[in-house]
mmCIF file of C-alpha atoms in Angstrom:
data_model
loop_
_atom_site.group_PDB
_atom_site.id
_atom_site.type_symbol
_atom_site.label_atom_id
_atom_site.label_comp_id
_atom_site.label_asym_id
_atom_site.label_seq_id
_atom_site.Cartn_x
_atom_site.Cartn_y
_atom_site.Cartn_z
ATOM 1 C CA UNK O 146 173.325 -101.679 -67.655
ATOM 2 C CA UNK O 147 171.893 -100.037 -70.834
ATOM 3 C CA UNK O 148 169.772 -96.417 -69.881
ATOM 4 C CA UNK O 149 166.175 -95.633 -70.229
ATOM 5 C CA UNK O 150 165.698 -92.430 -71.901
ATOM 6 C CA UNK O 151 162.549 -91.034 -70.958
ATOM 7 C CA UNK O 152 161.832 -87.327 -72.683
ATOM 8 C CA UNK O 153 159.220 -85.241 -71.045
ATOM 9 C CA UNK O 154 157.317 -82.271 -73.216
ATOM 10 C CA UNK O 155 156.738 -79.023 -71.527
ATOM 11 C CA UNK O 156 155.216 -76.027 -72.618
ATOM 12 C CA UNK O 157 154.277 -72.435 -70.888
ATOM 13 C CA UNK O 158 151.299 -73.258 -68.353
ATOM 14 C CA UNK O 159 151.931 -76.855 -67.911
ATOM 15 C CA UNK O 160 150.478 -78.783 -64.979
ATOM 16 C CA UNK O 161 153.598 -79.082 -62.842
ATOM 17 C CA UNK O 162 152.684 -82.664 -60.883
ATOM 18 C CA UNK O 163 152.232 -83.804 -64.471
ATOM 19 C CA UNK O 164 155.698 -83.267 -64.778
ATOM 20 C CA UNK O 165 156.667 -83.766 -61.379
ATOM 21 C CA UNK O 166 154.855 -86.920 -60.618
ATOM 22 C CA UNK O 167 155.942 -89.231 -63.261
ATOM 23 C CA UNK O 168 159.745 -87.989 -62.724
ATOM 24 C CA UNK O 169 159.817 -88.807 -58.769
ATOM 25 C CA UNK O 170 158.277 -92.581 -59.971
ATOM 26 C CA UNK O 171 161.396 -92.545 -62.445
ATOM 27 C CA UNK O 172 163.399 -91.583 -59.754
ATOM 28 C CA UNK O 173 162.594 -93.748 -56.923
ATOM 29 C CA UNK O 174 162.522 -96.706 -59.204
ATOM 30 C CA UNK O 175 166.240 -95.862 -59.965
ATOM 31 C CA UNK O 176 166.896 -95.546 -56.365
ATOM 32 C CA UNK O 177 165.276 -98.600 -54.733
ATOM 33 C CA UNK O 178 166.569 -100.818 -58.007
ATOM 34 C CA UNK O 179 170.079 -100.797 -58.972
ATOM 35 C CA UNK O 180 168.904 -102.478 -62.454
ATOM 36 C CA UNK O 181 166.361 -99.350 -63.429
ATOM 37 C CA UNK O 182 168.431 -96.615 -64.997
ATOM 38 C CA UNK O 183 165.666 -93.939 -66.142
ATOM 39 C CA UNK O 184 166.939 -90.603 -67.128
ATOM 40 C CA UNK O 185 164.966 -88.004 -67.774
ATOM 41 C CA UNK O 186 165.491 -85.094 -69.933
ATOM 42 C CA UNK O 187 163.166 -82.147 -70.371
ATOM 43 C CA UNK O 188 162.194 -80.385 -73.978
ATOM 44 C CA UNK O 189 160.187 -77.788 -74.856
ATOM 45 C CA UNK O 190 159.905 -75.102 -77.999
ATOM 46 C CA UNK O 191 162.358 -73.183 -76.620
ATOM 47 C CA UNK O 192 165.292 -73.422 -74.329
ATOM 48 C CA UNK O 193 165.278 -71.609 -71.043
ATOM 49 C CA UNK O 194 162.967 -71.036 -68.484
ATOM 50 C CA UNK O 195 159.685 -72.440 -68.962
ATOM 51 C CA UNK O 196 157.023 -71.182 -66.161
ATOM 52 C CA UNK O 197 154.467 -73.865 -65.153
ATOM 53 C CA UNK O 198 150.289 -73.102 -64.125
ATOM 54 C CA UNK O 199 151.357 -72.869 -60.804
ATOM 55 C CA UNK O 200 154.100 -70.105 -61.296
ATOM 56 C CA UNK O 201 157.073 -72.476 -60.297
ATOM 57 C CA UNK O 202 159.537 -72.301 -63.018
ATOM 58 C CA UNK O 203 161.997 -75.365 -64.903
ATOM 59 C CA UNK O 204 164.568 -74.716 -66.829
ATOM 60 C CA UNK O 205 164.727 -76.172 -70.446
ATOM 61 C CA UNK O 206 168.440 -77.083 -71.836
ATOM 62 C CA UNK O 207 166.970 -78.407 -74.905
ATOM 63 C CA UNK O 208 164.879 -77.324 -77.720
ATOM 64 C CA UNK O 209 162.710 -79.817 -79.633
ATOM 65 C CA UNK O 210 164.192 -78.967 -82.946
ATOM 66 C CA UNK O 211 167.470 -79.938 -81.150
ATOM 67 C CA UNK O 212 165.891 -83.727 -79.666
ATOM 68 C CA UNK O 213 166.876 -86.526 -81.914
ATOM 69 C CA UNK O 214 166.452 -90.072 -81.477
ATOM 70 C CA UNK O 215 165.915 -93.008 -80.092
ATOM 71 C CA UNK O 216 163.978 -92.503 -77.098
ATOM 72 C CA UNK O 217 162.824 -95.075 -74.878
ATOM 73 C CA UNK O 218 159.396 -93.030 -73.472
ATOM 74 C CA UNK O 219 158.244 -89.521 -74.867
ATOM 75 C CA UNK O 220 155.431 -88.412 -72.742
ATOM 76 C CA UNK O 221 153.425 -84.740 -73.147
ATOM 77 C CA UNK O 222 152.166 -83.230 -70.255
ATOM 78 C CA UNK O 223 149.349 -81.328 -70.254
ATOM 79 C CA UNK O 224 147.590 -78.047 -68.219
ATOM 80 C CA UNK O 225 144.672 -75.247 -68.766
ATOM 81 C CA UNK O 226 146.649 -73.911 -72.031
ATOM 82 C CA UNK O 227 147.000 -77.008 -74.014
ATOM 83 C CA UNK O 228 144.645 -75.950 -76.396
ATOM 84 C CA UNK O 229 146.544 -72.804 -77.085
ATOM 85 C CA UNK O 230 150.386 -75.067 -76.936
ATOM 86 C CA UNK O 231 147.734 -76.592 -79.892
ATOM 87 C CA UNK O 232 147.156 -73.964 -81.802
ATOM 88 C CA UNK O 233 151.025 -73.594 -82.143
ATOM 89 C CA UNK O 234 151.054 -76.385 -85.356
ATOM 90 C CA UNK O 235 154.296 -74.524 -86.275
ATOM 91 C CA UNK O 236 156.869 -75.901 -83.779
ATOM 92 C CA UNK O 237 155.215 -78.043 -81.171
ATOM 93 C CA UNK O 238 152.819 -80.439 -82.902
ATOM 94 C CA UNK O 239 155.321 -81.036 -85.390
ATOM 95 C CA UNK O 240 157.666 -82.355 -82.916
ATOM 96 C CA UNK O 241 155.640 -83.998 -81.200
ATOM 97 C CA UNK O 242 154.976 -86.171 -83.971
ATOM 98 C CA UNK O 243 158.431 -86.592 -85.007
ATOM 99 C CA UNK O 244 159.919 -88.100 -81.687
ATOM 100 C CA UNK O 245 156.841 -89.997 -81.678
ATOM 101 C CA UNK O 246 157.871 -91.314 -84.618
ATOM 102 C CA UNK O 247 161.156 -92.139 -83.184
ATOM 103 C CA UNK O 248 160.215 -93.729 -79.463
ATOM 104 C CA UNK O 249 159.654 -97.030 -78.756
ATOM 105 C CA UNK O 250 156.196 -95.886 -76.830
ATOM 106 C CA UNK O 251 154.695 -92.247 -75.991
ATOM 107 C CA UNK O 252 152.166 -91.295 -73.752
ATOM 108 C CA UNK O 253 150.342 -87.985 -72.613
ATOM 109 C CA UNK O 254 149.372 -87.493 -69.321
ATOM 110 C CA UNK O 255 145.882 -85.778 -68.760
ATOM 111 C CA UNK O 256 145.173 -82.935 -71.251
ATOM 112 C CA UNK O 257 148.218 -83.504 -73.376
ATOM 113 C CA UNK O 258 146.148 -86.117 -75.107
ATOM 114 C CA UNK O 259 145.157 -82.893 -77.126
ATOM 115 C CA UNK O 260 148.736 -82.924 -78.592
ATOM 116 C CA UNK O 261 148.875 -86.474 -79.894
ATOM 117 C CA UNK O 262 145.513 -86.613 -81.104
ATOM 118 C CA UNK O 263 146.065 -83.493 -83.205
ATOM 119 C CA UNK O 264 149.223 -84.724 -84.204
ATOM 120 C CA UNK O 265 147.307 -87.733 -85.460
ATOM 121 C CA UNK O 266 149.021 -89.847 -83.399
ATOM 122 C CA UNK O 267 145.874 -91.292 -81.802
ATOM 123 C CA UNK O 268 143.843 -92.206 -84.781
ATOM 124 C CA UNK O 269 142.303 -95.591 -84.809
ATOM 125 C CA UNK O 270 143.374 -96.225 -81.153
ATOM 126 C CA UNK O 271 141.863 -95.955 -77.579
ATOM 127 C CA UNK O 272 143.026 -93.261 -75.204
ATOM 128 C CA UNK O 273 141.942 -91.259 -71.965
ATOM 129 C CA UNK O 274 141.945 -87.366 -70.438
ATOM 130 C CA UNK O 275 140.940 -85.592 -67.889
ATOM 131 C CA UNK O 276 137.387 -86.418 -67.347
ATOM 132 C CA UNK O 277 136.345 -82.562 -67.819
ATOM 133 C CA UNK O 278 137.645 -82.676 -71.307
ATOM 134 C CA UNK O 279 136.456 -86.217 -72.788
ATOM 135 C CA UNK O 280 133.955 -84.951 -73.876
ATOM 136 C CA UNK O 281 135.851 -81.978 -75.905
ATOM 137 C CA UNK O 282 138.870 -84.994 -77.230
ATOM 138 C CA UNK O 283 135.883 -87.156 -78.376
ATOM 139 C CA UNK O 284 134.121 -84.571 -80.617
ATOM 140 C CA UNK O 285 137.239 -82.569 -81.962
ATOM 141 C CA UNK O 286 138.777 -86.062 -82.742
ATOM 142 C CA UNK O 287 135.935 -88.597 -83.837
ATOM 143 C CA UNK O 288 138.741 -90.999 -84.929
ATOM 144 C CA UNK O 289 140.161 -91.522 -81.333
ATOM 145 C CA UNK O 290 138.173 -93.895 -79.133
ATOM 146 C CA UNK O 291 138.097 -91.913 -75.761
ATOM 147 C CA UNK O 292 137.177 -94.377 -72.512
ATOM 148 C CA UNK O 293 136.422 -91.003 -70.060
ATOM 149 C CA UNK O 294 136.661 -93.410 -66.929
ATOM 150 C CA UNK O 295 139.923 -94.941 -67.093
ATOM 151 C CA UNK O 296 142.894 -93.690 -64.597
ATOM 152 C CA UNK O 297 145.294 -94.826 -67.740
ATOM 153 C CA UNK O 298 144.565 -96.453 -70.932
ATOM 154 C CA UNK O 299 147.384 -98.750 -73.035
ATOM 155 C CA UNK O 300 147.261 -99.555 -76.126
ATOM 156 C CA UNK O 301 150.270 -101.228 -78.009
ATOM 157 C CA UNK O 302 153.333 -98.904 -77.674
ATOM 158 C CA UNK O 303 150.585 -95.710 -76.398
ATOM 159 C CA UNK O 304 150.121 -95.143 -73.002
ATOM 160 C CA UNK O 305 147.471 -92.130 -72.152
ATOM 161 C CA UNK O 306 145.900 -90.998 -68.807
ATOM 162 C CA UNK O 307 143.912 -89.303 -66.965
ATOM 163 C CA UNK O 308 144.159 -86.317 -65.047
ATOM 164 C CA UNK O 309 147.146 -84.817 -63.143
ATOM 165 C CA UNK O 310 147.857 -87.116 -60.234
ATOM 166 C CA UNK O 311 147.578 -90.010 -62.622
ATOM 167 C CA UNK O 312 150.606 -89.356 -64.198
ATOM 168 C CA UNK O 313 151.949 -90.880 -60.735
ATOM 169 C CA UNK O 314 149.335 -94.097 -61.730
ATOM 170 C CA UNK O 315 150.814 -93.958 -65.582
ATOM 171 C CA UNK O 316 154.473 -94.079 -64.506
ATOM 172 C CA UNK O 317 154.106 -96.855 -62.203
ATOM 173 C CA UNK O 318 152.563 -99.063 -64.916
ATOM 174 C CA UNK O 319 155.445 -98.423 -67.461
ATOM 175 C CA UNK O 320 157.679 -99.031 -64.507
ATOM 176 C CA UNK O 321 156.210 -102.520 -63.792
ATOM 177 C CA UNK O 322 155.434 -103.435 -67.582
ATOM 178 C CA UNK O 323 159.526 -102.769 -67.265
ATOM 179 C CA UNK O 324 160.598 -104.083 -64.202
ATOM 180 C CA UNK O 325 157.848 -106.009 -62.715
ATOM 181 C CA UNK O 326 154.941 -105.209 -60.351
ATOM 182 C CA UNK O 327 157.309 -105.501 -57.268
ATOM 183 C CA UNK O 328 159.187 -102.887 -57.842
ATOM 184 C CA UNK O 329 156.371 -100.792 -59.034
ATOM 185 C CA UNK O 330 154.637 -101.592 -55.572
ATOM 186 C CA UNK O 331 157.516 -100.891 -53.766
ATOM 187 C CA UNK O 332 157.884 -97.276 -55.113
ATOM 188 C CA UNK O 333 153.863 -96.639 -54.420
ATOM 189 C CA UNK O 334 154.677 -97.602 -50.933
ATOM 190 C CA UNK O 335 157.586 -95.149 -50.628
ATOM 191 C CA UNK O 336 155.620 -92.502 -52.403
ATOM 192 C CA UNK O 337 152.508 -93.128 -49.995
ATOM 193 C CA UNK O 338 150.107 -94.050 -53.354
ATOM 194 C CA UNK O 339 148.205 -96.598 -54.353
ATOM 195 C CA UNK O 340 149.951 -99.006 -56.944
ATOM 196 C CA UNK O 341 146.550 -99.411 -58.794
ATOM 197 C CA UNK O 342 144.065 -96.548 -57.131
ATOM 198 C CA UNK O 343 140.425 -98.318 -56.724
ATOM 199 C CA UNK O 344 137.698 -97.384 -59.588
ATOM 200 C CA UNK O 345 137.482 -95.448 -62.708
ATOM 201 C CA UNK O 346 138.776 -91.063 -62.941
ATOM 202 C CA UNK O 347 134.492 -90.814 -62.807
ATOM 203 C CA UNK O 348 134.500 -91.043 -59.124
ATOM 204 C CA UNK O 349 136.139 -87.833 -58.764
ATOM 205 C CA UNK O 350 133.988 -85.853 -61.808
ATOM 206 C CA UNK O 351 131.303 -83.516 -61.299
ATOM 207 C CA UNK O 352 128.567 -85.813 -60.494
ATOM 208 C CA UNK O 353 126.120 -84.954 -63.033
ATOM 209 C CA UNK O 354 126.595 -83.450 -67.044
ATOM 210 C CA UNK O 355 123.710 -82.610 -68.333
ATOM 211 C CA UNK O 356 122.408 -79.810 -70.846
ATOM 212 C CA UNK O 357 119.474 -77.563 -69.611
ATOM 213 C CA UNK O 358 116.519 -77.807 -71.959
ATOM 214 C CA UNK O 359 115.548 -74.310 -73.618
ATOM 215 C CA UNK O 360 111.486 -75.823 -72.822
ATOM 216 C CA UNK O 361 110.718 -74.163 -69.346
ATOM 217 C CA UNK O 362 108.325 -77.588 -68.582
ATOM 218 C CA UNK O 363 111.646 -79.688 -68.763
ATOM 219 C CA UNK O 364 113.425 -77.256 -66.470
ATOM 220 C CA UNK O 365 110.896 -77.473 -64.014
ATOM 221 C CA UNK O 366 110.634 -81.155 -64.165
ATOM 222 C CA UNK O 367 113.963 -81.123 -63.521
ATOM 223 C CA UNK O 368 114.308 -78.716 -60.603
ATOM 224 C CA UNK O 369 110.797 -81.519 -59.062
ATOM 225 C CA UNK O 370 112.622 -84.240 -59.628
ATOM 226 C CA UNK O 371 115.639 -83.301 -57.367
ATOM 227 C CA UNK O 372 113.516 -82.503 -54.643
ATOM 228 C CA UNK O 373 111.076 -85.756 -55.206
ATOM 229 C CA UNK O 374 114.393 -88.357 -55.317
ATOM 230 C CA UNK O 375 112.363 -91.046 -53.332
ATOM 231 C CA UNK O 376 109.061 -90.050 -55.908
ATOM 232 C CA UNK O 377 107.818 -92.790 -58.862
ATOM 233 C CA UNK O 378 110.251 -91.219 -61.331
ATOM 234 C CA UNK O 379 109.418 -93.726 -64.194
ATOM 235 C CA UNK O 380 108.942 -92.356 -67.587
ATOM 236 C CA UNK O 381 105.854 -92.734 -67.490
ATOM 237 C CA UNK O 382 105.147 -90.510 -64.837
ATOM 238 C CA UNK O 383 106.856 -88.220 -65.646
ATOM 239 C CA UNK O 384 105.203 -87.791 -69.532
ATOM 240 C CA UNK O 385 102.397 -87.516 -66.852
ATOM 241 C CA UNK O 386 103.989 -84.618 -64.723
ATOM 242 C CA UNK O 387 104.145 -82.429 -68.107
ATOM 243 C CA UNK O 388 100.876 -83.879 -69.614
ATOM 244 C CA UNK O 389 102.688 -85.762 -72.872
ATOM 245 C CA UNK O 390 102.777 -88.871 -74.671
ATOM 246 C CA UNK O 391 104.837 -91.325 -73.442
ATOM 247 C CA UNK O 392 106.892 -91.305 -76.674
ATOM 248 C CA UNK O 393 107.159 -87.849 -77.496
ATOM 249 C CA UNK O 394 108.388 -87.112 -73.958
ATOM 250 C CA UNK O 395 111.242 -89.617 -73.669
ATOM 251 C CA UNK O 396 112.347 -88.027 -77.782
ATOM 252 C CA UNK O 397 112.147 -84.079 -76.455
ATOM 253 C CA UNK O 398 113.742 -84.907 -73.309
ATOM 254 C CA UNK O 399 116.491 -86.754 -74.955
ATOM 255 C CA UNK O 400 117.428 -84.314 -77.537
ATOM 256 C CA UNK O 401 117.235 -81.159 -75.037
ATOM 257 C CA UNK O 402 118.879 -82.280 -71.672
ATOM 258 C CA UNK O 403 121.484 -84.913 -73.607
ATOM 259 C CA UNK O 404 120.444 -88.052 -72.006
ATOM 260 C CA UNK O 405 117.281 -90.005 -71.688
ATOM 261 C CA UNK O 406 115.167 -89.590 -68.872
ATOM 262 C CA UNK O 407 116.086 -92.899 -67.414
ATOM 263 C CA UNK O 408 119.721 -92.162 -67.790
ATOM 264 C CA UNK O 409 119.120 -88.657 -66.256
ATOM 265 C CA UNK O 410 117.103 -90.156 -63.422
ATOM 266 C CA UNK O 411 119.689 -93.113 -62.304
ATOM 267 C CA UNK O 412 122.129 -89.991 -62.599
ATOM 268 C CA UNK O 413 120.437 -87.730 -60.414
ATOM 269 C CA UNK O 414 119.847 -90.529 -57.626
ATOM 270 C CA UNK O 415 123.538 -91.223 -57.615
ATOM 271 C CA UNK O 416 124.622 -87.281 -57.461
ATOM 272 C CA UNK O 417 122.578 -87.118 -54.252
ATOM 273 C CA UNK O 418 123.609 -90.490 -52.627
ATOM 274 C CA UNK O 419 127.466 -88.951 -53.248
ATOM 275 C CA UNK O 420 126.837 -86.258 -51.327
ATOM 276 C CA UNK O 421 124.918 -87.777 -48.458
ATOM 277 C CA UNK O 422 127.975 -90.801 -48.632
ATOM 278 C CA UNK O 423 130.580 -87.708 -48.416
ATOM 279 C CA UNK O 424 128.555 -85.220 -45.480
ATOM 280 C CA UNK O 425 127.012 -87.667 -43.608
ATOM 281 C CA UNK O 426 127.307 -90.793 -41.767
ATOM 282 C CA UNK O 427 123.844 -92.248 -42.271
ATOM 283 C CA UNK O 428 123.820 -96.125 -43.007
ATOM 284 C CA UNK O 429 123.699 -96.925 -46.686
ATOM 285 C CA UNK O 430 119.710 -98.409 -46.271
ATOM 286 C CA UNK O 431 118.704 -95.022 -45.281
ATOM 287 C CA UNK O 432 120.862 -93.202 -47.979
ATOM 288 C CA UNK O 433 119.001 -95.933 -50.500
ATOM 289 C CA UNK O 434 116.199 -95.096 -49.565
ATOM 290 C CA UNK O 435 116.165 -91.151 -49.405
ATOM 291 C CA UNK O 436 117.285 -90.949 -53.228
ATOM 292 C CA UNK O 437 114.794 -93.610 -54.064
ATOM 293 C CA UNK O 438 117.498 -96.557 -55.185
ATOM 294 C CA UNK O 439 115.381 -98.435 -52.574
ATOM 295 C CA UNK O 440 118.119 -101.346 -50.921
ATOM 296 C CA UNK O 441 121.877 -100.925 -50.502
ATOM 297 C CA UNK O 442 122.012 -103.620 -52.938
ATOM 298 C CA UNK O 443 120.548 -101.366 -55.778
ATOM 299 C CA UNK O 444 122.864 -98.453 -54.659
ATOM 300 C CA UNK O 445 125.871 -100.778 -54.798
ATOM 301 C CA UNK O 446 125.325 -102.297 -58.398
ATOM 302 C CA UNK O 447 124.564 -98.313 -59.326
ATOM 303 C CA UNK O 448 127.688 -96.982 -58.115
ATOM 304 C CA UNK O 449 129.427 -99.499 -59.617
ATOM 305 C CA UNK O 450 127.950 -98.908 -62.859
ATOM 306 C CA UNK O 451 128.377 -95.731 -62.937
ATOM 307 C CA UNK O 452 131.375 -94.989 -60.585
ATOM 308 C CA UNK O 453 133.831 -98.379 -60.691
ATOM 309 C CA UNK O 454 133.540 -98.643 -57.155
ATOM 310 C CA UNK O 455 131.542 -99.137 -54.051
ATOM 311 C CA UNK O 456 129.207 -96.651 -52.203
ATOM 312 C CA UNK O 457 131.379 -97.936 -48.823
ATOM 313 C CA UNK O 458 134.701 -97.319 -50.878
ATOM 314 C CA UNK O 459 133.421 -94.249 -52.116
ATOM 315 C CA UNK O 460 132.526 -93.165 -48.462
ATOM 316 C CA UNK O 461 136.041 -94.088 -47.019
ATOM 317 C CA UNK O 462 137.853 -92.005 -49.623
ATOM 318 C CA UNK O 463 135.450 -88.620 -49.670
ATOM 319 C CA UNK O 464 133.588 -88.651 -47.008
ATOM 320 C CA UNK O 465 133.893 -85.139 -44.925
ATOM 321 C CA UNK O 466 134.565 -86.381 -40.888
ATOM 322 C CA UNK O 467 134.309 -82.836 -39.619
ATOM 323 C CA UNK O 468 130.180 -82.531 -40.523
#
């Protein structure tokens, strides 16, 4: 029985469950399957203690500079500093790149996409982050295609994904692209998660990203429009609402709030319909029709648009019992 080495990345103010999570799936698969022989080791700059976001601290017995190859899996975890673990081209991007360059596959789980795509590890391929900093990957690396809504992306020998808990999601896929979905289901059962969680990482974002205009007309369209959900909210009304053309409207509107007003609209509707699904227990009709989506059947093919998953799904996983 021929080892797995997996090597894990760690730098001062990591997420710990990024490093945690993926290690008890490596774990547990070794446990429950006589055949899976994972063994994790742990790197980072510098040997010695290395304290994680949370203040817990692990202890490093190996430098980079000292981690040679082959390696089965190199993953990079990520956490609020990344950017500055970044900044440090000197030793950790470097290295990065290097046992990148000697792993069969590499991964990054939630913001330690940073790493590989400034390591240039990412260009020309698809990848995923935390949802709060797609955005951020997307425009400081234009050559990386960034899909904001997937739990984990693969592509070839790169696995990336999203944020923090779905390091837990990312290691059970490698486990089953290694050993098969049963045993991959088998450790989600033991761990209490689900083997492949229900919709996109969008589900659990801030429900609506959008820029406030600098034109005080747009800001109080936008501040009518929250309270008038159930309104005509067409774009044509609206021009009406702040006396312009149809045309110029829908081009100011786009360029100062980020999105068009359709977009914006269909965005708003489904930010209120969340929270009504999550603090109260009205019936989906009457949820349609208070954020003006009109018919359940509108609200469904919206939140799956949008969200990956179904306003009744959505309501079983957020939905606050104790209002």
């Amino acid at each position: 029985m021929s080892r797995h080495r997996v090597v894990i990345v760690v730098f001062d103010g990591f997420q710990l469950l990024d490093l945690a999570g993926p290690t008890d799936v490596f774990s547990a698969a070794c446990l429950l399957d006589p055949g899976a022989s994972y063994e994790v080791e742990v790197t980072a700059v510098r040997a010695g203690a290395v304290r994680s976001l949370s203040g817990v601290t692990v202890t490093v017995e190996m430098p980079l500079r000292a981690v040679a190859g082959p390696i089965d899996t190199l993953l990079v975890v990520g956490g609020l500093p990344t950017r500055m673990a970044v900044a440090d081209t000197a030793a950790l991007v470097p290295e990065v790149r290097r046992l990148a360059e000697e792993s069969t596959r590499f991964g990054s789980i939630c913001s330690g996409t940073f790493l590989l795509a400034e390591a240039g590890l990412l260009d020309g391929r698809r990848a995923t982050t935390h949802w709060a900093v797609a955005d951020m990957l997307a425009r400081e690396h234009p050559n990386v295609a960034v899909d904001a809504d997937r739990i984990y992306v693969r592509d070839g020998n790169i696995w990336t994904s999203a944020g923090v808990t779905s390091g837990i999601d990312l290691a059970l896929a490698l486990v089953a692209h290694d050993h098969g979905h049963d045993l991959a289901r088998e450790i989600s059962r033991w761990l209490v998660v689900y083997l492949q969680r229900p919709g996109g990482q969008s589900q659990f974002s801030t429900p609506l990203s959008a820029q406030t205009p600098k034109r005080e007309p747009l800001r109080e369209l936008q501040g009518w429009i929250e309270e008038h959900l159930d309104a005509d909210l067409s774009v044509e009304a609206l021009a009406g609402r702040v006396n312009a053309s149809v045309r110029h409207f829908s081009r100011v509107f786009t360029i100062e709030v980020g999105m068009t007003p359709a977009r914006y609209v269909e965005h708003t509707r489904t930010a209120a319909a969340r929270r009504l699904l999550e603090s109260t227990d009205d019936p989906l009709d009457r949820i349609a029709a208070r954020v003006g989506l009109g018919t359940p059947e509108t609200l469904y093919r919206v939140f799956r648009r949008q969200l990956k998953t179904s306003p009744g799904e959505y309501r079983r996983r957020f939905h606050n019992k104790e209002n």
